[in-house]
PDB file of C-alpha atoms in Angstrom:
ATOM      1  CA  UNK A   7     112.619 134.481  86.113  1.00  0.00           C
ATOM      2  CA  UNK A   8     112.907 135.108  90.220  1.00  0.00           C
ATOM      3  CA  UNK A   9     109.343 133.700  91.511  1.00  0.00           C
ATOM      4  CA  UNK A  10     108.337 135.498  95.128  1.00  0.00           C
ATOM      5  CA  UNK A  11     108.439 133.316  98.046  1.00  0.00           C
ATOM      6  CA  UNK A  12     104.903 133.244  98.794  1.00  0.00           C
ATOM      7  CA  UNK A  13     104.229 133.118  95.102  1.00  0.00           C
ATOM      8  CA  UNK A  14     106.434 129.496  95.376  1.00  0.00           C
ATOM      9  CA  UNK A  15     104.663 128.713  98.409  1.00  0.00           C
ATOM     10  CA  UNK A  16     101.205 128.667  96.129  1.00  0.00           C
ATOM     11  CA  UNK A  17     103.089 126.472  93.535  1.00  0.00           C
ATOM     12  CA  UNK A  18     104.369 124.229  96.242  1.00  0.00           C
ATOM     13  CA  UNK A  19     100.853 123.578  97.877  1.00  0.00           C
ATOM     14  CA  UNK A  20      99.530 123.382  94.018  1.00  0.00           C
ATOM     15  CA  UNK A  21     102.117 120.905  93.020  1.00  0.00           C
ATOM     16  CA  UNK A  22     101.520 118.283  96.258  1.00  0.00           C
ATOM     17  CA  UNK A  23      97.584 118.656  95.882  1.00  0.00           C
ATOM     18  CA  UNK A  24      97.522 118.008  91.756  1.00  0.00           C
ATOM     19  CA  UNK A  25     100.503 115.256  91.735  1.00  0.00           C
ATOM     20  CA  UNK A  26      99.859 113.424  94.873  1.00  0.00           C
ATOM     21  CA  UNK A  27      96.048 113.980  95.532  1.00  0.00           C
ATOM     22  CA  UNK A  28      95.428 113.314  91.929  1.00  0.00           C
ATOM     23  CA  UNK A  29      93.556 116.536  90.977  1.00  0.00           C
ATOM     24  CA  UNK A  30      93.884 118.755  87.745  1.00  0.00           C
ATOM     25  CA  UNK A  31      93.304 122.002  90.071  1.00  0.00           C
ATOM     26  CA  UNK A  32      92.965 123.680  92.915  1.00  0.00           C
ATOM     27  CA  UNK A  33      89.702 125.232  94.211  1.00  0.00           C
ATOM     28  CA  UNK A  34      91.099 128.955  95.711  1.00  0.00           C
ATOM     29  CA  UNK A  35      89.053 128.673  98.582  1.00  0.00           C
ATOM     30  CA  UNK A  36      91.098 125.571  99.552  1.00  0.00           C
ATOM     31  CA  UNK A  37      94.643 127.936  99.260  1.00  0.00           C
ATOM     32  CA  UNK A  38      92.622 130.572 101.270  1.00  0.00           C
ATOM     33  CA  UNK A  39      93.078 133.230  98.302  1.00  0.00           C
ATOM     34  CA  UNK A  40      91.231 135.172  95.932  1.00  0.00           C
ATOM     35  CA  UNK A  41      92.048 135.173  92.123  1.00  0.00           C
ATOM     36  CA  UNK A  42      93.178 138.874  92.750  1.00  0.00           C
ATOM     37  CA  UNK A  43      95.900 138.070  95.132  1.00  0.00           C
ATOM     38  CA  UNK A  44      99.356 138.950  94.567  1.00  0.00           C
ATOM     39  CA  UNK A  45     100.241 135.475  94.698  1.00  0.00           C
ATOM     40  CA  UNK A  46      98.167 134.477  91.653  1.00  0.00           C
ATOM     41  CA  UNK A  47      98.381 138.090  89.866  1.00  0.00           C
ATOM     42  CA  UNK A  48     101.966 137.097  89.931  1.00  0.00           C
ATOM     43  CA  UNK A  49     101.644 133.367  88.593  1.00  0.00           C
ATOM     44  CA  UNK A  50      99.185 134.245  86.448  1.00  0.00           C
ATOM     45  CA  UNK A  51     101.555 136.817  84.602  1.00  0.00           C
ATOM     46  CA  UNK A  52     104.582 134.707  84.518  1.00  0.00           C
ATOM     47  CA  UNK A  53     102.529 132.025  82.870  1.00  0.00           C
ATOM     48  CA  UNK A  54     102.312 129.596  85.748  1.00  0.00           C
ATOM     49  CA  UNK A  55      98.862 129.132  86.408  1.00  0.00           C
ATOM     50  CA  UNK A  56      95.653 129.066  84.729  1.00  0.00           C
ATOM     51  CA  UNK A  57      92.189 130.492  86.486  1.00  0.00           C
ATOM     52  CA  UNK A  58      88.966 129.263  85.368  1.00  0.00           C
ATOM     53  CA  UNK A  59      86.269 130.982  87.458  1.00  0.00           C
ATOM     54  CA  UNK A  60      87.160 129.891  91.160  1.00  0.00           C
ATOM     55  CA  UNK A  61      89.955 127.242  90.519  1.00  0.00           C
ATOM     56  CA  UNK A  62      93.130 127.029  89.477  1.00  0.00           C
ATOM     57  CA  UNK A  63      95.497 124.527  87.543  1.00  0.00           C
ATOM     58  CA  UNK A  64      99.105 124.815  87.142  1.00  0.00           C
ATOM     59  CA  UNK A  65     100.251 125.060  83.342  1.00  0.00           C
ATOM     60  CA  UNK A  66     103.417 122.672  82.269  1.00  0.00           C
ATOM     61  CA  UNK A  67     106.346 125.444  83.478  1.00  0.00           C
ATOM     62  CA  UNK A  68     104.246 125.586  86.668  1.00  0.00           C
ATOM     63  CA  UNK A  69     104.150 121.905  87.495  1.00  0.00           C
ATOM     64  CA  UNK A  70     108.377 121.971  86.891  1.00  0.00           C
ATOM     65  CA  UNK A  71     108.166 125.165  89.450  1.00  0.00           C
ATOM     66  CA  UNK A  72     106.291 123.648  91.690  1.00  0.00           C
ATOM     67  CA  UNK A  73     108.133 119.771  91.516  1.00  0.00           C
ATOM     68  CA  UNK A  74     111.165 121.836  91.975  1.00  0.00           C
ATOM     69  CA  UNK A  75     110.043 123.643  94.919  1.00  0.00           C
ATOM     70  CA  UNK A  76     109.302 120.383  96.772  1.00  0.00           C
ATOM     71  CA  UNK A  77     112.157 118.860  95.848  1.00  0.00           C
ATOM     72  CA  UNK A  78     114.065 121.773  97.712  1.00  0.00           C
ATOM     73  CA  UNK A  79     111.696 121.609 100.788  1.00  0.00           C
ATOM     74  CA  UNK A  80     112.179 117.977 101.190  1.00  0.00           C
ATOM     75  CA  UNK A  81     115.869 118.123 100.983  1.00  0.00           C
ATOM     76  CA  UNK A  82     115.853 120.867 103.397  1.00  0.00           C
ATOM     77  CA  UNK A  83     113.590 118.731 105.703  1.00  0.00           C
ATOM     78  CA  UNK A  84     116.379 115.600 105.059  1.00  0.00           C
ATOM     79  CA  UNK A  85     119.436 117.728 105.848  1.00  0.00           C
ATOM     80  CA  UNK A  86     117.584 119.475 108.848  1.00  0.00           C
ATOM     81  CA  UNK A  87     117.191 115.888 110.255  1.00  0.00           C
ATOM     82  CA  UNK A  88     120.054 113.904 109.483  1.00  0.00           C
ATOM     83  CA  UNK A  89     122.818 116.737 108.929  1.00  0.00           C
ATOM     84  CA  UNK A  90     121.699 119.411 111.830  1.00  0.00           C
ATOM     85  CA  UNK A  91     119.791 116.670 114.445  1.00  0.00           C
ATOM     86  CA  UNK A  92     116.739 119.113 114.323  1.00  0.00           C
ATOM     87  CA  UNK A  93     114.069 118.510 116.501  1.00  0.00           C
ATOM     88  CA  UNK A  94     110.776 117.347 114.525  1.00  0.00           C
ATOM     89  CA  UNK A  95     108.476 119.840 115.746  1.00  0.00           C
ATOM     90  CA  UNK A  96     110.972 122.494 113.839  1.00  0.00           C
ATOM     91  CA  UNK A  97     111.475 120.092 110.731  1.00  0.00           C
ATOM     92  CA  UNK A  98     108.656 121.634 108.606  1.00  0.00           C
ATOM     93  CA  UNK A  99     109.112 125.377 109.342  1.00  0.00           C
ATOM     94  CA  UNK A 100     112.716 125.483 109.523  1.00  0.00           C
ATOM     95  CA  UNK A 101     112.400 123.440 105.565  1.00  0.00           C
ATOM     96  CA  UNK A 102     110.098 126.459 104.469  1.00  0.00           C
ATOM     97  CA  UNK A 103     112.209 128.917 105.180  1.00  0.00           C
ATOM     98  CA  UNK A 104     115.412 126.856 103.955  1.00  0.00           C
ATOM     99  CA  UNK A 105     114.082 125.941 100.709  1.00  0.00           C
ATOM    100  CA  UNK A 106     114.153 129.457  99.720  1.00  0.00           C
ATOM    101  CA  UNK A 107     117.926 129.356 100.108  1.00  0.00           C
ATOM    102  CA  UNK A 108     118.161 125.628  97.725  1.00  0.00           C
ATOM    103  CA  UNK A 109     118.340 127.518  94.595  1.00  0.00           C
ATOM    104  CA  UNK A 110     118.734 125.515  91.427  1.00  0.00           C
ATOM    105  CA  UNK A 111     122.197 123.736  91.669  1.00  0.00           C
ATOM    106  CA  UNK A 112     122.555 124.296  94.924  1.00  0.00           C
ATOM    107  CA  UNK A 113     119.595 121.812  95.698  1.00  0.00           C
ATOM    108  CA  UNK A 114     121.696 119.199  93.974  1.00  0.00           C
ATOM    109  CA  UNK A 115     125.054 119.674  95.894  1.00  0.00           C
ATOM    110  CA  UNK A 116     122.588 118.926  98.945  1.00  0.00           C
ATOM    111  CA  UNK A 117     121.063 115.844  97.336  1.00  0.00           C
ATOM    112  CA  UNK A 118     124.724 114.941  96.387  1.00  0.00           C
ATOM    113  CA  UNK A 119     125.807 115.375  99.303  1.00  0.00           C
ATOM    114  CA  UNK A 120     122.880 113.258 101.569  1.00  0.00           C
ATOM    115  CA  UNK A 121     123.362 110.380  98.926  1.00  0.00           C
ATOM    116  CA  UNK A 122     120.507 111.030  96.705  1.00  0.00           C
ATOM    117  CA  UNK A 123     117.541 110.326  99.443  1.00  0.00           C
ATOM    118  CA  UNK A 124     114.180 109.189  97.834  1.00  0.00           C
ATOM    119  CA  UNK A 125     112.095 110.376 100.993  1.00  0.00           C
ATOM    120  CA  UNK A 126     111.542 113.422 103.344  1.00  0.00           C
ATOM    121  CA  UNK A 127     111.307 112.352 106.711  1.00  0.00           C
ATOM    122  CA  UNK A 128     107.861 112.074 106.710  1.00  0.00           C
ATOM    123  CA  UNK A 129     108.034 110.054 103.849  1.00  0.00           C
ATOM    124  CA  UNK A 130     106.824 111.470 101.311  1.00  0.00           C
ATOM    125  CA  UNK A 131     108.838 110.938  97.584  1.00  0.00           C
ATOM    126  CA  UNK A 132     111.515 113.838  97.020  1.00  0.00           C
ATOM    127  CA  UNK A 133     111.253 114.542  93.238  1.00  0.00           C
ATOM    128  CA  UNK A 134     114.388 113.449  91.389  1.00  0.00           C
ATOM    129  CA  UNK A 135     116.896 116.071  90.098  1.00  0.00           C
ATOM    130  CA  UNK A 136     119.572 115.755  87.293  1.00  0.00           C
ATOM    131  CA  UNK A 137     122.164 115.176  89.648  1.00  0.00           C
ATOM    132  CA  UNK A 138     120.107 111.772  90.884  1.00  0.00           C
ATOM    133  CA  UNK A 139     119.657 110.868  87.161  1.00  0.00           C
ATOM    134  CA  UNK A 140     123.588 110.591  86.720  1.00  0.00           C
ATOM    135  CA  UNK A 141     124.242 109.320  89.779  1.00  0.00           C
ATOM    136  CA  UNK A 142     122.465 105.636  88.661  1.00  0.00           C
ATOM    137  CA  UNK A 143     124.254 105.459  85.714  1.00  0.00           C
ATOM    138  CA  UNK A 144     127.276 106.386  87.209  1.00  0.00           C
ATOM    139  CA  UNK A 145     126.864 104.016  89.764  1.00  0.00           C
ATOM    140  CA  UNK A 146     126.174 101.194  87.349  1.00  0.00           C
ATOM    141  CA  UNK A 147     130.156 102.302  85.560  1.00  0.00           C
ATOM    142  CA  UNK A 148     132.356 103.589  87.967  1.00  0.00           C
ATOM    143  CA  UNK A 149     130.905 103.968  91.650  1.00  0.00           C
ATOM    144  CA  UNK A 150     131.366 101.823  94.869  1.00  0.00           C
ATOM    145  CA  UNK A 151     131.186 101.397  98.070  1.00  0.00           C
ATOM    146  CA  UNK A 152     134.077 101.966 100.120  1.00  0.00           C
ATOM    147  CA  UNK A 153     134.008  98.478 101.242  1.00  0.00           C
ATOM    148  CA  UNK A 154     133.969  97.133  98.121  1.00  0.00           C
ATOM    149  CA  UNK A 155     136.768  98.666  97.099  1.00  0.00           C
ATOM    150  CA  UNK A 156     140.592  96.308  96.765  1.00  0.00           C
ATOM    151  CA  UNK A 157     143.637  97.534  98.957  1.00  0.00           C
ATOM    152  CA  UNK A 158     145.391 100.453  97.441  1.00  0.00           C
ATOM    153  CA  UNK A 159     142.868 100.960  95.170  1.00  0.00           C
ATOM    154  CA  UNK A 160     142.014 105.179  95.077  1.00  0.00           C
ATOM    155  CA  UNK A 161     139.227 107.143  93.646  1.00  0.00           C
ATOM    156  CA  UNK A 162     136.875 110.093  95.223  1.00  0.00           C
ATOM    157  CA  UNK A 163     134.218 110.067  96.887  1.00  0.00           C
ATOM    158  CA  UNK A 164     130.865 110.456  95.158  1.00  0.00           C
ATOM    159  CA  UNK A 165     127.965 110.775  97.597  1.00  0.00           C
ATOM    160  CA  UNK A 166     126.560 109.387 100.810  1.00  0.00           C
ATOM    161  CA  UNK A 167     123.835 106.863 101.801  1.00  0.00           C
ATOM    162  CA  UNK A 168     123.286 107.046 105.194  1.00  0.00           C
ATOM    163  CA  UNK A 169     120.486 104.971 106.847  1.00  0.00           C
ATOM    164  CA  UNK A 170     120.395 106.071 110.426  1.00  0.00           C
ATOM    165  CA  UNK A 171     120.210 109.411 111.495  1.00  0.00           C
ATOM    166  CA  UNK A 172     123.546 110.862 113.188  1.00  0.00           C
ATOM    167  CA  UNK A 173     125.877 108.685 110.768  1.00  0.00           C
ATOM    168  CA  UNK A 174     126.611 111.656 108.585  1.00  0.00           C
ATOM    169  CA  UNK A 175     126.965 113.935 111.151  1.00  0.00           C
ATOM    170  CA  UNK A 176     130.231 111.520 111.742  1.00  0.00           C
ATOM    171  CA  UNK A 177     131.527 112.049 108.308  1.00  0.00           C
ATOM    172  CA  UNK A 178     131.440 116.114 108.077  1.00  0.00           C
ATOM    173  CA  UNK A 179     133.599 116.779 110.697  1.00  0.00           C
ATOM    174  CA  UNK A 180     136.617 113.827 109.515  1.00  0.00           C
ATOM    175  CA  UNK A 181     136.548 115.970 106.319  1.00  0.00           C
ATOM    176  CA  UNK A 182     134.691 112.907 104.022  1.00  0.00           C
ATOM    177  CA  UNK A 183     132.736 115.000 101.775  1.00  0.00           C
ATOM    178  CA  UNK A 184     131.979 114.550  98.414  1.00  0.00           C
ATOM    179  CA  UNK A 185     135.052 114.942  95.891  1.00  0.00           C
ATOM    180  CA  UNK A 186     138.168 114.318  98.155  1.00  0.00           C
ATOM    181  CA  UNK A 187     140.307 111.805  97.083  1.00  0.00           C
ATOM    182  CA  UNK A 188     140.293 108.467  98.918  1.00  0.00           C
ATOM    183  CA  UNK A 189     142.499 105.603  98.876  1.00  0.00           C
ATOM    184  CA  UNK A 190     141.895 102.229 100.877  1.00  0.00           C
ATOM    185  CA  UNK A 191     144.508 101.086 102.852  1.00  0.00           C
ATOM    186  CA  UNK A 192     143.267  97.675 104.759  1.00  0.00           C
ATOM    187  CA  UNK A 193     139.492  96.172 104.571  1.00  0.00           C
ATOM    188  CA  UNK A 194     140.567  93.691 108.074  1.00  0.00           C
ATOM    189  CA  UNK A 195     139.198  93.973 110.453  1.00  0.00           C
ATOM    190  CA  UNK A 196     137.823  97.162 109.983  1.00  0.00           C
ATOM    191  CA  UNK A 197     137.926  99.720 107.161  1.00  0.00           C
ATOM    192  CA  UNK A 198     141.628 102.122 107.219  1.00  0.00           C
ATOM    193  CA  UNK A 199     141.649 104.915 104.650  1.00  0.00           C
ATOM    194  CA  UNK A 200     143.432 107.580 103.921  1.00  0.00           C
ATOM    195  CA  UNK A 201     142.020 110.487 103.210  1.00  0.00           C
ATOM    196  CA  UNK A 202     144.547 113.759 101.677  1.00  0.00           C
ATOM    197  CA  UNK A 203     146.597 114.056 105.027  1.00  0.00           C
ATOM    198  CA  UNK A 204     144.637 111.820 107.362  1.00  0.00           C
ATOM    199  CA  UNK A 205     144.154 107.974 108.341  1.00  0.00           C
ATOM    200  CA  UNK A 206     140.132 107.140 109.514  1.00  0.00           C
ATOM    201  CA  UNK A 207     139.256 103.564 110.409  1.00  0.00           C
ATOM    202  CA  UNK A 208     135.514 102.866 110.201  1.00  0.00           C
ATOM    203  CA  UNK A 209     133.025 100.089 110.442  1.00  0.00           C
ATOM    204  CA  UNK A 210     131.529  98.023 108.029  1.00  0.00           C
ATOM    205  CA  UNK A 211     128.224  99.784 108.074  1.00  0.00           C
ATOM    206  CA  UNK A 212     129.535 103.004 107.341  1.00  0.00           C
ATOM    207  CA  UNK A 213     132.073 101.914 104.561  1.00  0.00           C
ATOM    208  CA  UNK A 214     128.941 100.548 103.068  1.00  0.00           C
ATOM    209  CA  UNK A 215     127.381 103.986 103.398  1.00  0.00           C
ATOM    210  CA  UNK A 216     130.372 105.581 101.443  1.00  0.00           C
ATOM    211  CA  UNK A 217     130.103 105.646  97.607  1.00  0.00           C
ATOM    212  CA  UNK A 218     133.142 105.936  96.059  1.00  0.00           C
ATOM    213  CA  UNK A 219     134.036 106.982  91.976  1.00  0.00           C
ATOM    214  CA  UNK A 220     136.871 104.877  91.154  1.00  0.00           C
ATOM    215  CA  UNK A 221     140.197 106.255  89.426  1.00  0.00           C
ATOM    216  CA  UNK A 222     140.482 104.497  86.261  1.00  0.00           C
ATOM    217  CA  UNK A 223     144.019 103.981  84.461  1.00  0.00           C
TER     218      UNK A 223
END
């Protein structure tokens, strides 16, 4: 069911104030709204909230809502940062309107994509998704970095973890994304690869950075 922006706005603010304040609810006063808002007439309805006479507490499909809502903001914030070099006083804003756009799925091709961050900028824990679930145990079978990987040896690559800010804003325009076939041509003294049509040589650091899924016989 499609939740209203402003009504995920109210689970957002919910979410942060019960999971990382350690509260069981939410005074309305404190979200500057009365219990006949449309905000809460709508959560209320859809069965994500709970009123009991000036509060409000977030029922089990309303916590997932809400986790899910700040795990799209936070991405946002992380790709605003390290993808588009955005400018801090624009970070938070810019996120609230983007996270809108991180629908399911597409929230994970993001965290794919960034390598899976566990902070915002600011910090604060982005809540995991399925996609950083798999990732571990794929990492612990079948996924590298480039730097570890033998001459000749091919695979794809998997996902990103880039430290510093303005390393992946290297990558995107060479083409390395996640998924395109890689194969590693020399490892001295710097990294050569080929990727589809093109040879890149890069640095230690950032072959480190690339994770790679290896092709398997």
């Amino acid at each position: 069911m499609k939740i209203s922006e402003d009504a995920e706005e109210v689970l957002e603010r919910m979410w942060i104030c019960t999971n990382e304040n350690n509260v069981d609810h939410v005074s309305l006063e404190s979200l500057g709204l009365h219990e006949t808002s449309p905000q809460m007439q709508e959560l209320l309805k859809i069965g994500n909230i709970t009123m009991s006479n000036t509060n409000a507490s977030l029922t089990e499909e309303g916590a997932e809502n809400g986790r899910l809502v700040v795990r799209r903001h936070r991405l946002a914030e992380r790709l605003l940062v390290d993808v588009l070099n955005t400018k801090d006083k624009y970070v938070h804003s810019s996120a609230c309107e983007f996270e809108h756009i991180l629908h399911r799925g597409i929230d994970d091709n993001v965290c794919i994509l960034l390598g899976h961050p566990r902070t915002c900028p600011h910090g604060k824990s982005i809540p995991e998704g399925v996609c950083c679930k798999k990732a571990r145990d794929e990492l612990e079978q079948v996924v590298t970095p480039l730097s570890l990987l033998k001459k000749g040896q091919r695979g794809k690559i998997a996902y990103f973890n880039m430290k510093e800010e303005g390393k992946m804003q290297k990558m995107l325009p060479m083409g390395v994304l996640p998924g395109i076939p890689v194969n590693l041509v020399q490892s001295y003294p710097s990294y050569v690869f080929d990727l589809i049509h093109t040879r890149y040589a890069v640095d230690r650091e950032i072959a480190d950075s690339i994770f790679v899924r290896i092709e398997r016989d």
